[in-house]
mmCIF file of C-alpha atoms in Angstrom:
data_model
loop_
_atom_site.group_PDB
_atom_site.id
_atom_site.type_symbol
_atom_site.label_atom_id
_atom_site.label_comp_id
_atom_site.label_asym_id
_atom_site.label_seq_id
_atom_site.Cartn_x
_atom_site.Cartn_y
_atom_site.Cartn_z
ATOM 1 C CA MET A 1 34.543 -56.664 -20.465
ATOM 2 C CA ASP A 2 37.073 -56.549 -17.668
ATOM 3 C CA TYR A 3 36.150 -53.237 -15.625
ATOM 4 C CA GLY A 4 39.309 -53.726 -13.306
ATOM 5 C CA LYS A 5 40.691 -50.282 -14.323
ATOM 6 C CA LEU A 6 37.645 -48.596 -12.315
ATOM 7 C CA PHE A 7 39.243 -49.697 -9.062
ATOM 8 C CA GLU A 8 42.818 -48.509 -9.591
ATOM 9 C CA SER A 9 43.594 -45.467 -7.723
ATOM 10 C CA ASP A 10 47.224 -44.839 -8.720
ATOM 11 C CA ILE A 11 48.277 -41.317 -9.837
ATOM 12 C CA SER A 12 50.338 -42.679 -12.726
ATOM 13 C CA SER A 13 48.111 -43.778 -15.485
ATOM 14 C CA GLU A 14 48.812 -46.010 -18.418
ATOM 15 C CA ALA A 15 45.804 -44.224 -20.298
ATOM 16 C CA VAL A 16 47.606 -40.928 -19.884
ATOM 17 C CA LYS A 17 50.853 -42.419 -21.157
ATOM 18 C CA LYS A 18 49.180 -44.007 -24.068
ATOM 19 C CA TRP A 19 47.317 -40.653 -24.827
ATOM 20 C CA ARG A 20 50.578 -38.772 -25.093
ATOM 21 C CA GLN A 21 52.482 -41.426 -26.969
ATOM 22 C CA GLN A 22 49.911 -40.696 -29.632
ATOM 23 C CA GLY A 23 51.105 -37.084 -29.850
ATOM 24 C CA LYS A 24 48.062 -35.786 -28.078
ATOM 25 C CA LYS A 25 48.038 -33.247 -25.126
ATOM 26 C CA ALA A 26 47.121 -34.106 -21.606
ATOM 27 C CA LEU A 27 46.459 -31.155 -19.094
ATOM 28 C CA GLY A 28 46.082 -31.207 -15.395
ATOM 29 C CA VAL A 29 42.802 -29.849 -14.094
ATOM 30 C CA ILE A 30 42.820 -28.177 -10.583
ATOM 31 C CA CYS A 31 39.230 -28.036 -9.243
ATOM 32 C CA CYS A 32 35.953 -29.274 -10.601
ATOM 33 C CA HIS A 33 35.081 -25.606 -11.537
ATOM 34 C CA VAL A 34 37.154 -26.056 -14.783
ATOM 35 C CA PRO A 35 34.773 -27.444 -17.593
ATOM 36 C CA GLU A 36 36.291 -30.771 -18.878
ATOM 37 C CA GLU A 37 33.884 -30.619 -21.876
ATOM 38 C CA ILE A 38 36.064 -27.956 -23.385
ATOM 39 C CA PHE A 39 39.222 -29.971 -23.360
ATOM 40 C CA HIS A 40 37.327 -32.968 -24.707
ATOM 41 C CA ALA A 41 36.149 -30.611 -27.633
ATOM 42 C CA ALA A 42 39.855 -29.564 -28.146
ATOM 43 C CA GLY A 43 41.076 -33.281 -28.304
ATOM 44 C CA VAL A 44 42.772 -32.671 -25.082
ATOM 45 C CA LEU A 45 42.786 -35.102 -22.092
ATOM 46 C CA PRO A 46 41.711 -33.447 -19.013
ATOM 47 C CA VAL A 47 43.364 -35.095 -15.917
ATOM 48 C CA ARG A 48 42.011 -34.062 -12.525
ATOM 49 C CA MET A 49 44.843 -33.457 -10.323
ATOM 50 C CA ARG A 50 44.754 -35.172 -6.993
ATOM 51 C CA ALA A 51 47.103 -36.317 -4.229
ATOM 52 C CA THR A 52 46.319 -39.781 -3.519
ATOM 53 C CA GLY A 53 48.804 -41.657 -1.398
ATOM 54 C CA CYS A 54 51.128 -38.780 -1.037
ATOM 55 C CA VAL A 55 53.191 -39.205 2.224
ATOM 56 C CA ASP A 56 55.838 -36.421 1.777
ATOM 57 C CA ALA A 57 55.360 -32.996 0.608
ATOM 58 C CA SER A 58 58.612 -31.633 1.810
ATOM 59 C CA GLU A 59 59.637 -29.923 -1.397
ATOM 60 C CA ALA A 60 56.179 -28.375 -1.930
ATOM 61 C CA GLU A 61 56.320 -26.981 1.600
ATOM 62 C CA MET A 62 59.280 -24.761 0.564
ATOM 63 C CA TRP A 63 56.796 -23.003 -1.766
ATOM 64 C CA MET A 64 53.535 -23.181 -0.018
ATOM 65 C CA SER A 65 52.510 -21.298 3.132
ATOM 66 C CA SER A 66 52.275 -23.024 6.307
ATOM 67 C CA PHE A 67 48.760 -22.221 6.248
ATOM 68 C CA SER A 68 48.069 -24.020 3.067
ATOM 69 C CA CYS A 69 45.963 -27.169 3.173
ATOM 70 C CA SER A 70 48.037 -30.509 2.822
ATOM 71 C CA PHE A 71 46.011 -31.441 -0.254
ATOM 72 C CA ALA A 72 47.227 -28.303 -2.165
ATOM 73 C CA LYS A 73 50.871 -29.006 -0.996
ATOM 74 C CA SER A 74 50.477 -32.771 -1.939
ATOM 75 C CA VAL A 75 49.236 -31.956 -5.429
ATOM 76 C CA LEU A 76 52.312 -29.359 -6.166
ATOM 77 C CA GLN A 77 54.537 -31.989 -4.702
ATOM 78 C CA TYR A 78 53.411 -34.493 -7.309
ATOM 79 C CA TRP A 79 53.779 -32.075 -9.887
ATOM 80 C CA LEU A 80 57.245 -31.014 -8.797
ATOM 81 C CA GLU A 81 58.207 -34.848 -8.863
ATOM 82 C CA GLY A 82 56.720 -35.319 -12.391
ATOM 83 C CA ARG A 83 54.298 -37.890 -11.115
ATOM 84 C CA TYR A 84 51.401 -36.672 -13.456
ATOM 85 C CA GLU A 85 53.260 -36.745 -16.665
ATOM 86 C CA LEU A 86 51.380 -33.854 -18.143
ATOM 87 C CA ASP A 87 51.836 -31.179 -20.786
ATOM 88 C CA GLY A 88 50.682 -28.401 -18.299
ATOM 89 C CA ILE A 89 47.951 -27.250 -15.852
ATOM 90 C CA VAL A 90 44.705 -25.505 -15.929
ATOM 91 C CA ALA A 91 43.570 -24.215 -12.590
ATOM 92 C CA SER A 92 40.557 -22.218 -11.493
ATOM 93 C CA ASP A 93 40.410 -20.111 -8.454
ATOM 94 C CA GLY A 94 38.003 -22.598 -6.894
ATOM 95 C CA CYS A 95 39.650 -21.889 -3.476
ATOM 96 C CA ILE A 96 42.732 -19.842 -2.352
ATOM 97 C CA MET A 97 44.911 -22.927 -2.260
ATOM 98 C CA ALA A 98 44.191 -23.820 -5.741
ATOM 99 C CA SER A 99 45.343 -20.383 -6.884
ATOM 100 C CA ARG A 100 48.466 -20.925 -4.802
ATOM 101 C CA ILE A 101 49.221 -24.089 -6.670
ATOM 102 C CA TYR A 102 48.845 -22.101 -9.760
ATOM 103 C CA ASP A 103 50.914 -19.247 -8.594
ATOM 104 C CA ASN A 104 53.888 -21.518 -7.697
ATOM 105 C CA ALA A 105 53.594 -23.772 -10.742
ATOM 106 C CA GLU A 106 53.524 -20.733 -13.077
ATOM 107 C CA TYR A 107 56.668 -19.326 -11.388
ATOM 108 C CA ILE A 108 58.491 -22.635 -11.316
ATOM 109 C CA ASN A 109 57.568 -23.315 -14.838
ATOM 110 C CA ARG A 110 58.858 -19.949 -16.131
ATOM 111 C CA THR A 111 62.002 -19.910 -13.969
ATOM 112 C CA ARG A 112 63.128 -23.415 -14.644
ATOM 113 C CA ASN A 113 61.971 -23.469 -18.146
ATOM 114 C CA LYS A 114 59.848 -26.538 -17.881
ATOM 115 C CA GLY A 115 58.088 -25.742 -21.143
ATOM 116 C CA GLN A 116 54.521 -26.491 -19.778
ATOM 117 C CA THR A 117 51.363 -24.600 -20.394
ATOM 118 C CA ILE A 118 50.138 -23.068 -17.063
ATOM 119 C CA ILE A 119 46.648 -21.228 -17.103
ATOM 120 C CA GLN A 120 44.281 -20.124 -14.564
ATOM 121 C CA ILE A 121 40.593 -19.162 -15.088
ATOM 122 C CA ALA A 122 38.331 -17.150 -12.770
ATOM 123 C CA ALA A 123 35.245 -18.802 -11.757
ATOM 124 C CA PRO A 124 32.805 -16.241 -9.929
ATOM 125 C CA ARG A 125 31.570 -17.137 -6.574
ATOM 126 C CA LYS A 126 27.891 -16.299 -7.341
ATOM 127 C CA HIS A 127 25.456 -17.325 -10.084
ATOM 128 C CA THR A 128 23.819 -14.095 -11.582
ATOM 129 C CA ALA A 129 22.772 -12.377 -14.780
ATOM 130 C CA ARG A 130 26.326 -10.674 -14.542
ATOM 131 C CA THR A 131 28.553 -13.349 -13.445
ATOM 132 C CA VAL A 132 27.596 -15.845 -16.336
ATOM 133 C CA PRO A 133 28.745 -13.544 -19.023
ATOM 134 C CA PHE A 134 31.852 -12.984 -17.219
ATOM 135 C CA TYR A 135 32.606 -16.639 -16.794
ATOM 136 C CA VAL A 136 31.679 -17.216 -20.559
ATOM 137 C CA ASN A 137 34.575 -14.779 -21.385
ATOM 138 C CA GLU A 138 37.034 -16.610 -19.098
ATOM 139 C CA LEU A 139 36.006 -19.968 -20.904
ATOM 140 C CA ARG A 140 36.483 -18.203 -24.223
ATOM 141 C CA ASP A 141 40.060 -17.375 -23.120
ATOM 142 C CA LEU A 142 40.531 -21.058 -22.073
ATOM 143 C CA ILE A 143 39.311 -22.144 -25.717
ATOM 144 C CA GLU A 144 41.812 -19.727 -27.535
ATOM 145 C CA ALA A 145 44.493 -21.071 -25.288
ATOM 146 C CA LEU A 146 43.621 -24.671 -26.072
ATOM 147 C CA GLU A 147 43.332 -23.787 -29.823
ATOM 148 C CA GLU A 148 46.731 -22.518 -29.980
ATOM 149 C CA ILE A 149 48.146 -25.633 -28.055
ATOM 150 C CA THR A 150 46.480 -28.120 -30.312
ATOM 151 C CA GLY A 151 46.074 -26.237 -33.558
ATOM 152 C CA GLU A 152 42.404 -27.446 -33.690
ATOM 153 C CA LYS A 153 39.293 -25.171 -33.946
ATOM 154 C CA ILE A 154 36.774 -25.774 -30.983
ATOM 155 C CA THR A 155 33.472 -25.432 -32.919
ATOM 156 C CA GLU A 156 29.895 -25.178 -31.531
ATOM 157 C CA GLU A 157 29.137 -28.747 -32.874
ATOM 158 C CA LYS A 158 32.255 -30.184 -31.027
ATOM 159 C CA LEU A 159 31.359 -28.583 -27.789
ATOM 160 C CA LYS A 160 27.651 -29.915 -28.204
ATOM 161 C CA ALA A 161 29.041 -33.318 -28.780
ATOM 162 C CA SER A 162 31.310 -33.232 -25.814
ATOM 163 C CA VAL A 163 28.557 -32.234 -23.495
ATOM 164 C CA GLU A 164 26.578 -35.101 -24.721
ATOM 165 C CA VAL A 165 29.303 -37.413 -23.994
ATOM 166 C CA TYR A 166 29.899 -36.062 -20.382
ATOM 167 C CA ASN A 167 26.071 -36.197 -19.780
ATOM 168 C CA GLU A 168 26.077 -39.821 -20.574
ATOM 169 C CA ALA A 169 28.813 -40.221 -17.877
ATOM 170 C CA ARG A 170 26.677 -38.426 -15.486
ATOM 171 C CA GLU A 171 23.745 -40.613 -15.950
ATOM 172 C CA LEU A 172 25.861 -43.742 -15.301
ATOM 173 C CA ILE A 173 27.061 -42.225 -12.163
ATOM 174 C CA LYS A 174 23.542 -41.630 -11.200
ATOM 175 C CA GLU A 175 22.783 -45.279 -11.851
ATOM 176 C CA LEU A 176 25.815 -46.243 -9.668
ATOM 177 C CA TYR A 177 24.391 -44.268 -6.659
ATOM 178 C CA GLU A 178 21.139 -45.673 -7.140
ATOM 179 C CA LEU A 179 22.441 -49.127 -6.290
ATOM 180 C CA ARG A 180 23.810 -47.639 -2.999
ATOM 181 C CA LYS A 181 20.276 -46.957 -1.760
ATOM 182 C CA GLU A 182 19.620 -50.668 -1.324
ATOM 183 C CA LYS A 183 19.489 -52.187 2.229
ATOM 184 C CA ASN A 184 22.523 -54.255 1.351
ATOM 185 C CA PRO A 185 24.237 -52.601 -1.607
ATOM 186 C CA VAL A 186 26.323 -54.519 -3.934
ATOM 187 C CA ILE A 187 29.073 -51.698 -3.707
ATOM 188 C CA SER A 188 30.951 -50.277 -0.779
ATOM 189 C CA GLY A 189 31.972 -46.805 -0.265
ATOM 190 C CA VAL A 190 35.578 -47.531 -0.857
ATOM 191 C CA GLU A 191 34.644 -49.074 -4.300
ATOM 192 C CA ALA A 192 32.335 -46.209 -5.204
ATOM 193 C CA LEU A 193 34.957 -43.545 -4.548
ATOM 194 C CA GLN A 194 37.509 -45.731 -6.557
ATOM 195 C CA ILE A 195 35.091 -45.543 -9.480
ATOM 196 C CA THR A 196 34.603 -41.836 -9.482
ATOM 197 C CA LEU A 197 38.361 -41.317 -9.075
ATOM 198 C CA SER A 198 39.160 -43.464 -11.859
ATOM 199 C CA LYS A 199 37.392 -41.057 -14.125
ATOM 200 C CA THR A 200 40.238 -38.253 -13.358
ATOM 201 C CA ASN A 201 42.871 -39.988 -15.525
ATOM 202 C CA MET A 202 41.392 -41.785 -18.476
ATOM 203 C CA PRO A 203 39.618 -40.653 -21.582
ATOM 204 C CA ILE A 204 35.727 -40.147 -20.880
ATOM 205 C CA GLU A 205 34.747 -42.702 -23.634
ATOM 206 C CA GLU A 206 36.760 -45.373 -22.091
ATOM 207 C CA TYR A 207 35.400 -44.592 -18.655
ATOM 208 C CA ILE A 208 31.774 -44.866 -19.890
ATOM 209 C CA ASP A 209 32.496 -48.262 -21.414
ATOM 210 C CA LEU A 210 34.037 -49.609 -18.150
ATOM 211 C CA LEU A 211 31.229 -48.160 -16.079
ATOM 212 C CA LYS A 212 28.574 -49.746 -18.487
ATOM 213 C CA ALA A 213 30.349 -53.042 -18.034
ATOM 214 C CA PHE A 214 30.441 -52.701 -14.230
ATOM 215 C CA LEU A 215 26.679 -51.696 -13.944
ATOM 216 C CA GLU A 216 25.612 -54.646 -16.156
ATOM 217 C CA ASP A 217 27.558 -57.009 -13.790
ATOM 218 C CA ALA A 218 26.345 -55.408 -10.674
ATOM 219 C CA LYS A 219 23.627 -57.926 -10.229
ATOM 220 C CA ASN A 220 26.180 -60.761 -9.804
ATOM 221 C CA ARG A 221 28.053 -58.973 -7.010
ATOM 222 C CA LYS A 222 27.792 -60.127 -3.328
ATOM 223 C CA PRO A 223 25.734 -57.653 -1.287
ATOM 224 C CA GLN A 224 27.419 -55.711 1.655
ATOM 225 C CA ASP A 225 25.558 -57.204 4.390
ATOM 226 C CA SER A 226 27.923 -56.976 7.493
ATOM 227 C CA TRP A 227 27.496 -53.185 8.200
ATOM 228 C CA ARG A 228 26.338 -51.876 11.431
ATOM 229 C CA ALA A 229 25.370 -48.313 10.261
ATOM 230 C CA ARG A 230 24.819 -46.477 6.931
ATOM 231 C CA LEU A 231 26.693 -43.161 6.703
ATOM 232 C CA MET A 232 27.082 -40.198 4.581
ATOM 233 C CA ILE A 233 30.592 -38.630 4.132
ATOM 234 C CA ILE A 234 30.810 -34.940 3.335
ATOM 235 C CA GLY A 235 33.569 -32.215 3.514
ATOM 236 C CA SER A 236 36.863 -31.305 2.056
ATOM 237 C CA ALA A 237 38.435 -32.787 -1.159
ATOM 238 C CA LEU A 238 38.789 -36.512 -0.357
ATOM 239 C CA ASP A 239 40.747 -38.576 -2.939
ATOM 240 C CA ASP A 240 41.940 -41.514 -0.857
ATOM 241 C CA PRO A 241 39.802 -44.612 -0.636
ATOM 242 C CA GLU A 242 41.820 -45.715 2.398
ATOM 243 C CA TYR A 243 40.385 -43.196 4.349
ATOM 244 C CA LEU A 244 36.822 -44.800 3.813
ATOM 245 C CA ARG A 245 38.298 -48.159 4.365
ATOM 246 C CA VAL A 246 39.185 -47.348 7.940
ATOM 247 C CA ILE A 247 35.443 -46.272 8.549
ATOM 248 C CA GLU A 248 34.087 -49.312 6.672
ATOM 249 C CA GLU A 249 36.339 -51.797 8.747
ATOM 250 C CA LYS A 250 34.659 -50.471 11.783
ATOM 251 C CA GLY A 251 31.191 -51.242 10.537
ATOM 252 C CA GLY A 252 30.219 -48.021 8.986
ATOM 253 C CA LEU A 253 29.044 -48.564 5.520
ATOM 254 C CA ILE A 254 29.394 -45.238 3.353
ATOM 255 C CA VAL A 255 26.447 -45.325 1.006
ATOM 256 C CA THR A 256 26.459 -41.665 -0.262
ATOM 257 C CA ASP A 257 28.499 -38.375 -0.052
ATOM 258 C CA ALA A 258 28.846 -34.707 -0.698
ATOM 259 C CA LEU A 259 32.460 -34.885 -2.019
ATOM 260 C CA CYS A 260 33.799 -33.023 -5.174
ATOM 261 C CA PHE A 261 35.825 -36.216 -6.037
ATOM 262 C CA GLY A 262 32.535 -38.335 -5.399
ATOM 263 C CA GLN A 263 29.079 -37.637 -6.781
ATOM 264 C CA MET A 264 28.912 -33.825 -6.578
ATOM 265 C CA GLN A 265 30.888 -33.325 -9.915
ATOM 266 C CA PHE A 266 28.448 -35.595 -11.658
ATOM 267 C CA ARG A 267 24.909 -34.842 -10.330
ATOM 268 C CA GLU A 268 22.879 -33.185 -12.968
ATOM 269 C CA PRO A 269 23.268 -33.177 -16.845
ATOM 270 C CA ILE A 270 24.116 -29.951 -18.537
ATOM 271 C CA GLU A 271 20.919 -28.584 -20.183
ATOM 272 C CA MET A 272 21.614 -27.108 -23.551
ATOM 273 C CA ARG A 273 18.917 -24.685 -24.660
ATOM 274 C CA ASP A 274 17.961 -23.518 -28.120
ATOM 275 C CA ASP A 275 18.157 -20.042 -27.384
ATOM 276 C CA GLU A 276 21.758 -19.891 -26.211
ATOM 277 C CA ASP A 277 25.104 -20.966 -27.446
ATOM 278 C CA VAL A 278 26.632 -24.118 -25.770
ATOM 279 C CA LEU A 279 29.262 -22.221 -24.067
ATOM 280 C CA THR A 280 26.653 -20.152 -22.236
ATOM 281 C CA SER A 281 24.960 -23.451 -21.259
ATOM 282 C CA ILE A 282 28.311 -24.832 -19.885
ATOM 283 C CA ALA A 283 29.026 -21.593 -17.885
ATOM 284 C CA ASP A 284 25.489 -21.351 -16.410
ATOM 285 C CA TYR A 285 25.596 -25.066 -15.425
ATOM 286 C CA TYR A 286 28.939 -24.889 -13.627
ATOM 287 C CA LEU A 287 27.987 -21.800 -11.732
ATOM 288 C CA LYS A 288 24.597 -22.994 -10.769
ATOM 289 C CA ARG A 289 25.250 -26.395 -9.596
ATOM 290 C CA VAL A 290 25.748 -27.076 -5.999
ATOM 291 C CA VAL A 291 29.303 -28.628 -5.377
ATOM 292 C CA CYS A 292 30.839 -27.056 -2.232
ATOM 293 C CA PRO A 293 30.646 -24.129 0.041
ATOM 294 C CA ARG A 294 32.910 -21.912 -2.214
ATOM 295 C CA MET A 295 29.763 -20.611 -3.914
ATOM 296 C CA MET A 296 28.262 -17.734 -1.805
ATOM 297 C CA ASP A 297 24.663 -18.183 -2.625
ATOM 298 C CA VAL A 298 24.168 -22.156 -2.272
ATOM 299 C CA HIS A 299 24.677 -22.792 1.426
ATOM 300 C CA GLU A 300 20.995 -23.454 1.895
ATOM 301 C CA GLU A 301 20.902 -25.651 -1.167
ATOM 302 C CA LEU A 302 23.837 -27.691 -0.119
ATOM 303 C CA HIS A 303 22.585 -28.088 3.409
ATOM 304 C CA ASP A 304 19.208 -29.341 1.907
ATOM 305 C CA PHE A 305 20.895 -31.548 -0.485
ATOM 306 C CA ILE A 306 22.862 -33.246 2.493
ATOM 307 C CA ILE A 307 19.602 -33.674 4.483
ATOM 308 C CA GLN A 308 17.645 -34.981 1.468
ATOM 309 C CA SER A 309 20.482 -37.463 0.768
ATOM 310 C CA VAL A 310 20.447 -38.790 4.392
ATOM 311 C CA ARG A 311 16.738 -39.490 3.931
ATOM 312 C CA GLU A 312 17.047 -40.978 0.296
ATOM 313 C CA PHE A 313 19.967 -43.149 1.159
ATOM 314 C CA SER A 314 18.551 -44.141 4.699
ATOM 315 C CA CYS A 315 21.739 -42.961 6.429
ATOM 316 C CA ASP A 316 21.977 -43.170 10.239
ATOM 317 C CA GLY A 317 24.476 -40.357 10.436
ATOM 318 C CA VAL A 318 26.875 -37.992 8.773
ATOM 319 C CA ILE A 319 30.743 -37.871 8.942
ATOM 320 C CA TYR A 320 32.082 -34.300 8.253
ATOM 321 C CA GLN A 321 35.751 -34.724 7.418
ATOM 322 C CA ARG A 322 37.601 -31.381 7.425
ATOM 323 C CA MET A 323 41.006 -30.806 5.993
ATOM 324 C CA GLN A 324 43.119 -28.595 8.105
ATOM 325 C CA ASN A 325 43.176 -25.164 6.892
ATOM 326 C CA CYS A 326 40.422 -25.849 4.284
ATOM 327 C CA GLU A 327 39.055 -22.445 3.121
ATOM 328 C CA CYS A 328 35.733 -23.825 1.668
ATOM 329 C CA TRP A 329 34.735 -26.499 4.414
ATOM 330 C CA GLY A 330 36.702 -25.018 7.236
ATOM 331 C CA GLY A 331 33.726 -23.307 8.891
ATOM 332 C CA GLU A 332 30.650 -24.710 7.179
ATOM 333 C CA ASN A 333 30.154 -27.297 10.125
ATOM 334 C CA ILE A 334 29.140 -24.188 12.186
ATOM 335 C CA LEU A 335 26.242 -23.526 9.940
ATOM 336 C CA LEU A 336 25.547 -27.159 9.069
ATOM 337 C CA GLU A 337 25.714 -28.798 12.429
ATOM 338 C CA LYS A 338 22.688 -27.042 14.143
ATOM 339 C CA LYS A 339 20.591 -27.578 10.920
ATOM 340 C CA LEU A 340 21.338 -31.462 11.088
ATOM 341 C CA LYS A 341 20.730 -31.390 14.916
ATOM 342 C CA ASP A 342 17.275 -29.649 14.395
ATOM 343 C CA VAL A 343 16.199 -32.438 11.940
ATOM 344 C CA GLY A 344 17.482 -35.291 14.152
ATOM 345 C CA ILE A 345 20.519 -36.176 12.004
ATOM 346 C CA PRO A 346 23.608 -37.284 14.105
ATOM 347 C CA GLN A 347 26.935 -35.803 12.875
ATOM 348 C CA ILE A 348 30.487 -36.021 13.694
ATOM 349 C CA THR A 349 33.258 -33.770 12.515
ATOM 350 C CA VAL A 350 36.635 -35.210 12.169
ATOM 351 C CA GLU A 351 39.876 -33.051 11.394
ATOM 352 C CA ARG A 352 42.433 -34.802 8.786
ATOM 353 C CA GLU A 353 45.285 -34.255 6.742
ATOM 354 C CA GLN A 354 46.107 -35.556 3.342
ATOM 355 C CA HIS A 355 48.936 -37.780 4.544
ATOM 356 C CA MET A 356 46.717 -39.929 6.578
ATOM 357 C CA ALA A 357 48.784 -39.201 9.887
ATOM 358 C CA ASN A 358 45.882 -39.233 12.108
ATOM 359 C CA ILE A 359 44.425 -42.454 10.850
ATOM 360 C CA GLY A 360 44.274 -43.825 14.327
ATOM 361 C CA GLN A 361 42.246 -41.143 15.778
ATOM 362 C CA LEU A 362 39.881 -41.685 12.745
ATOM 363 C CA ALA A 363 39.325 -45.424 13.558
ATOM 364 C CA VAL A 364 38.544 -44.681 17.348
ATOM 365 C CA ARG A 365 36.296 -41.869 16.664
ATOM 366 C CA ALA A 366 34.384 -43.686 13.617
ATOM 367 C CA GLU A 367 33.909 -46.683 15.879
ATOM 368 C CA ALA A 368 32.472 -44.538 18.847
ATOM 369 C CA PHE A 369 30.232 -42.835 16.411
ATOM 370 C CA ILE A 370 28.928 -46.008 14.746
ATOM 371 C CA GLU A 371 28.239 -47.515 18.253
ATOM 372 C CA MET A 372 26.120 -44.268 18.930
ATOM 373 C CA VAL A 373 24.154 -44.373 15.592
ATOM 374 C CA GLU A 374 23.595 -47.960 14.947
ATOM 375 C CA LYS A 375 20.223 -49.402 15.238
ATOM 376 C CA GLU A 376 19.104 -52.545 16.710
ATOM 377 C CA VAL A 377 17.709 -54.892 13.731
#
């Protein structure tokens, strides 16, 4: 089976076009705190909205504050241009900028009569006995909205089946990352990010089939053996493989990450318990998992995960890339830098913008960091 689609990072997707040509709905998803399993159960294609390749967000800048991150402005820009070819947007309040995308899109949709469905759900920032029921009610509202859009009833059985499908995808991503633990992995950091990004705009069943084909063929691929240092990359929403290409061209092989467009959205399966309904299991999972610093009660867990990953993947150092004006990752390095230093893990913090404007600076700093951490073999 040809799995070439896994390495296509374009925003415009033939899979989405074909889906909508069949009369089915495709909705954009802003932030990984919106459970895609619910869309799947409704027969709606969830398309994770990203800004890969955006170089001009001038129209969006008229709507967004100057303190908005360039990722959020670029996402709104692509929506304004119609690049996504969607029937609407479902956002969470994953961060302040995600909410601002929703605010502006809802106003523009209403005043310009775009006829799209624009929805926002609230995702609590703590996992407690009180916040889970609150989030369940938010998800029930989302279910009602999707049922109204599609005319289809979302049953307990459909939700359970959807969770099982997405859990299969999570297991395959885990297999993919296991390959990266090898001394000379058969997959680069650029390719790994391309693979996780490709899930954002195709049906999950198609993604699973393609990923299975890739994993079956992985043993036939040429190992990556020209690296000088093994690195972990963490930080703000990163959806452009070209950013990693700059680092890898300098000899820094990216072998793992803590990125919401990388493995963080896939790490553990959803556990469905007999003593609770599926929606409660979904809500519990999405609030309990460690994805980014937006959750108020997972900072230590996030730091421990990064340290554990450095050791499991034999990393020589960590690149902390921080989007200008990023609410979630903006100040986390203050807490994390000392902890990494205390356990002897080198780290460099690099500021960036979505539009790759400071790519030359990245190349210089990445090369200097690689020279500092590379080991004599």
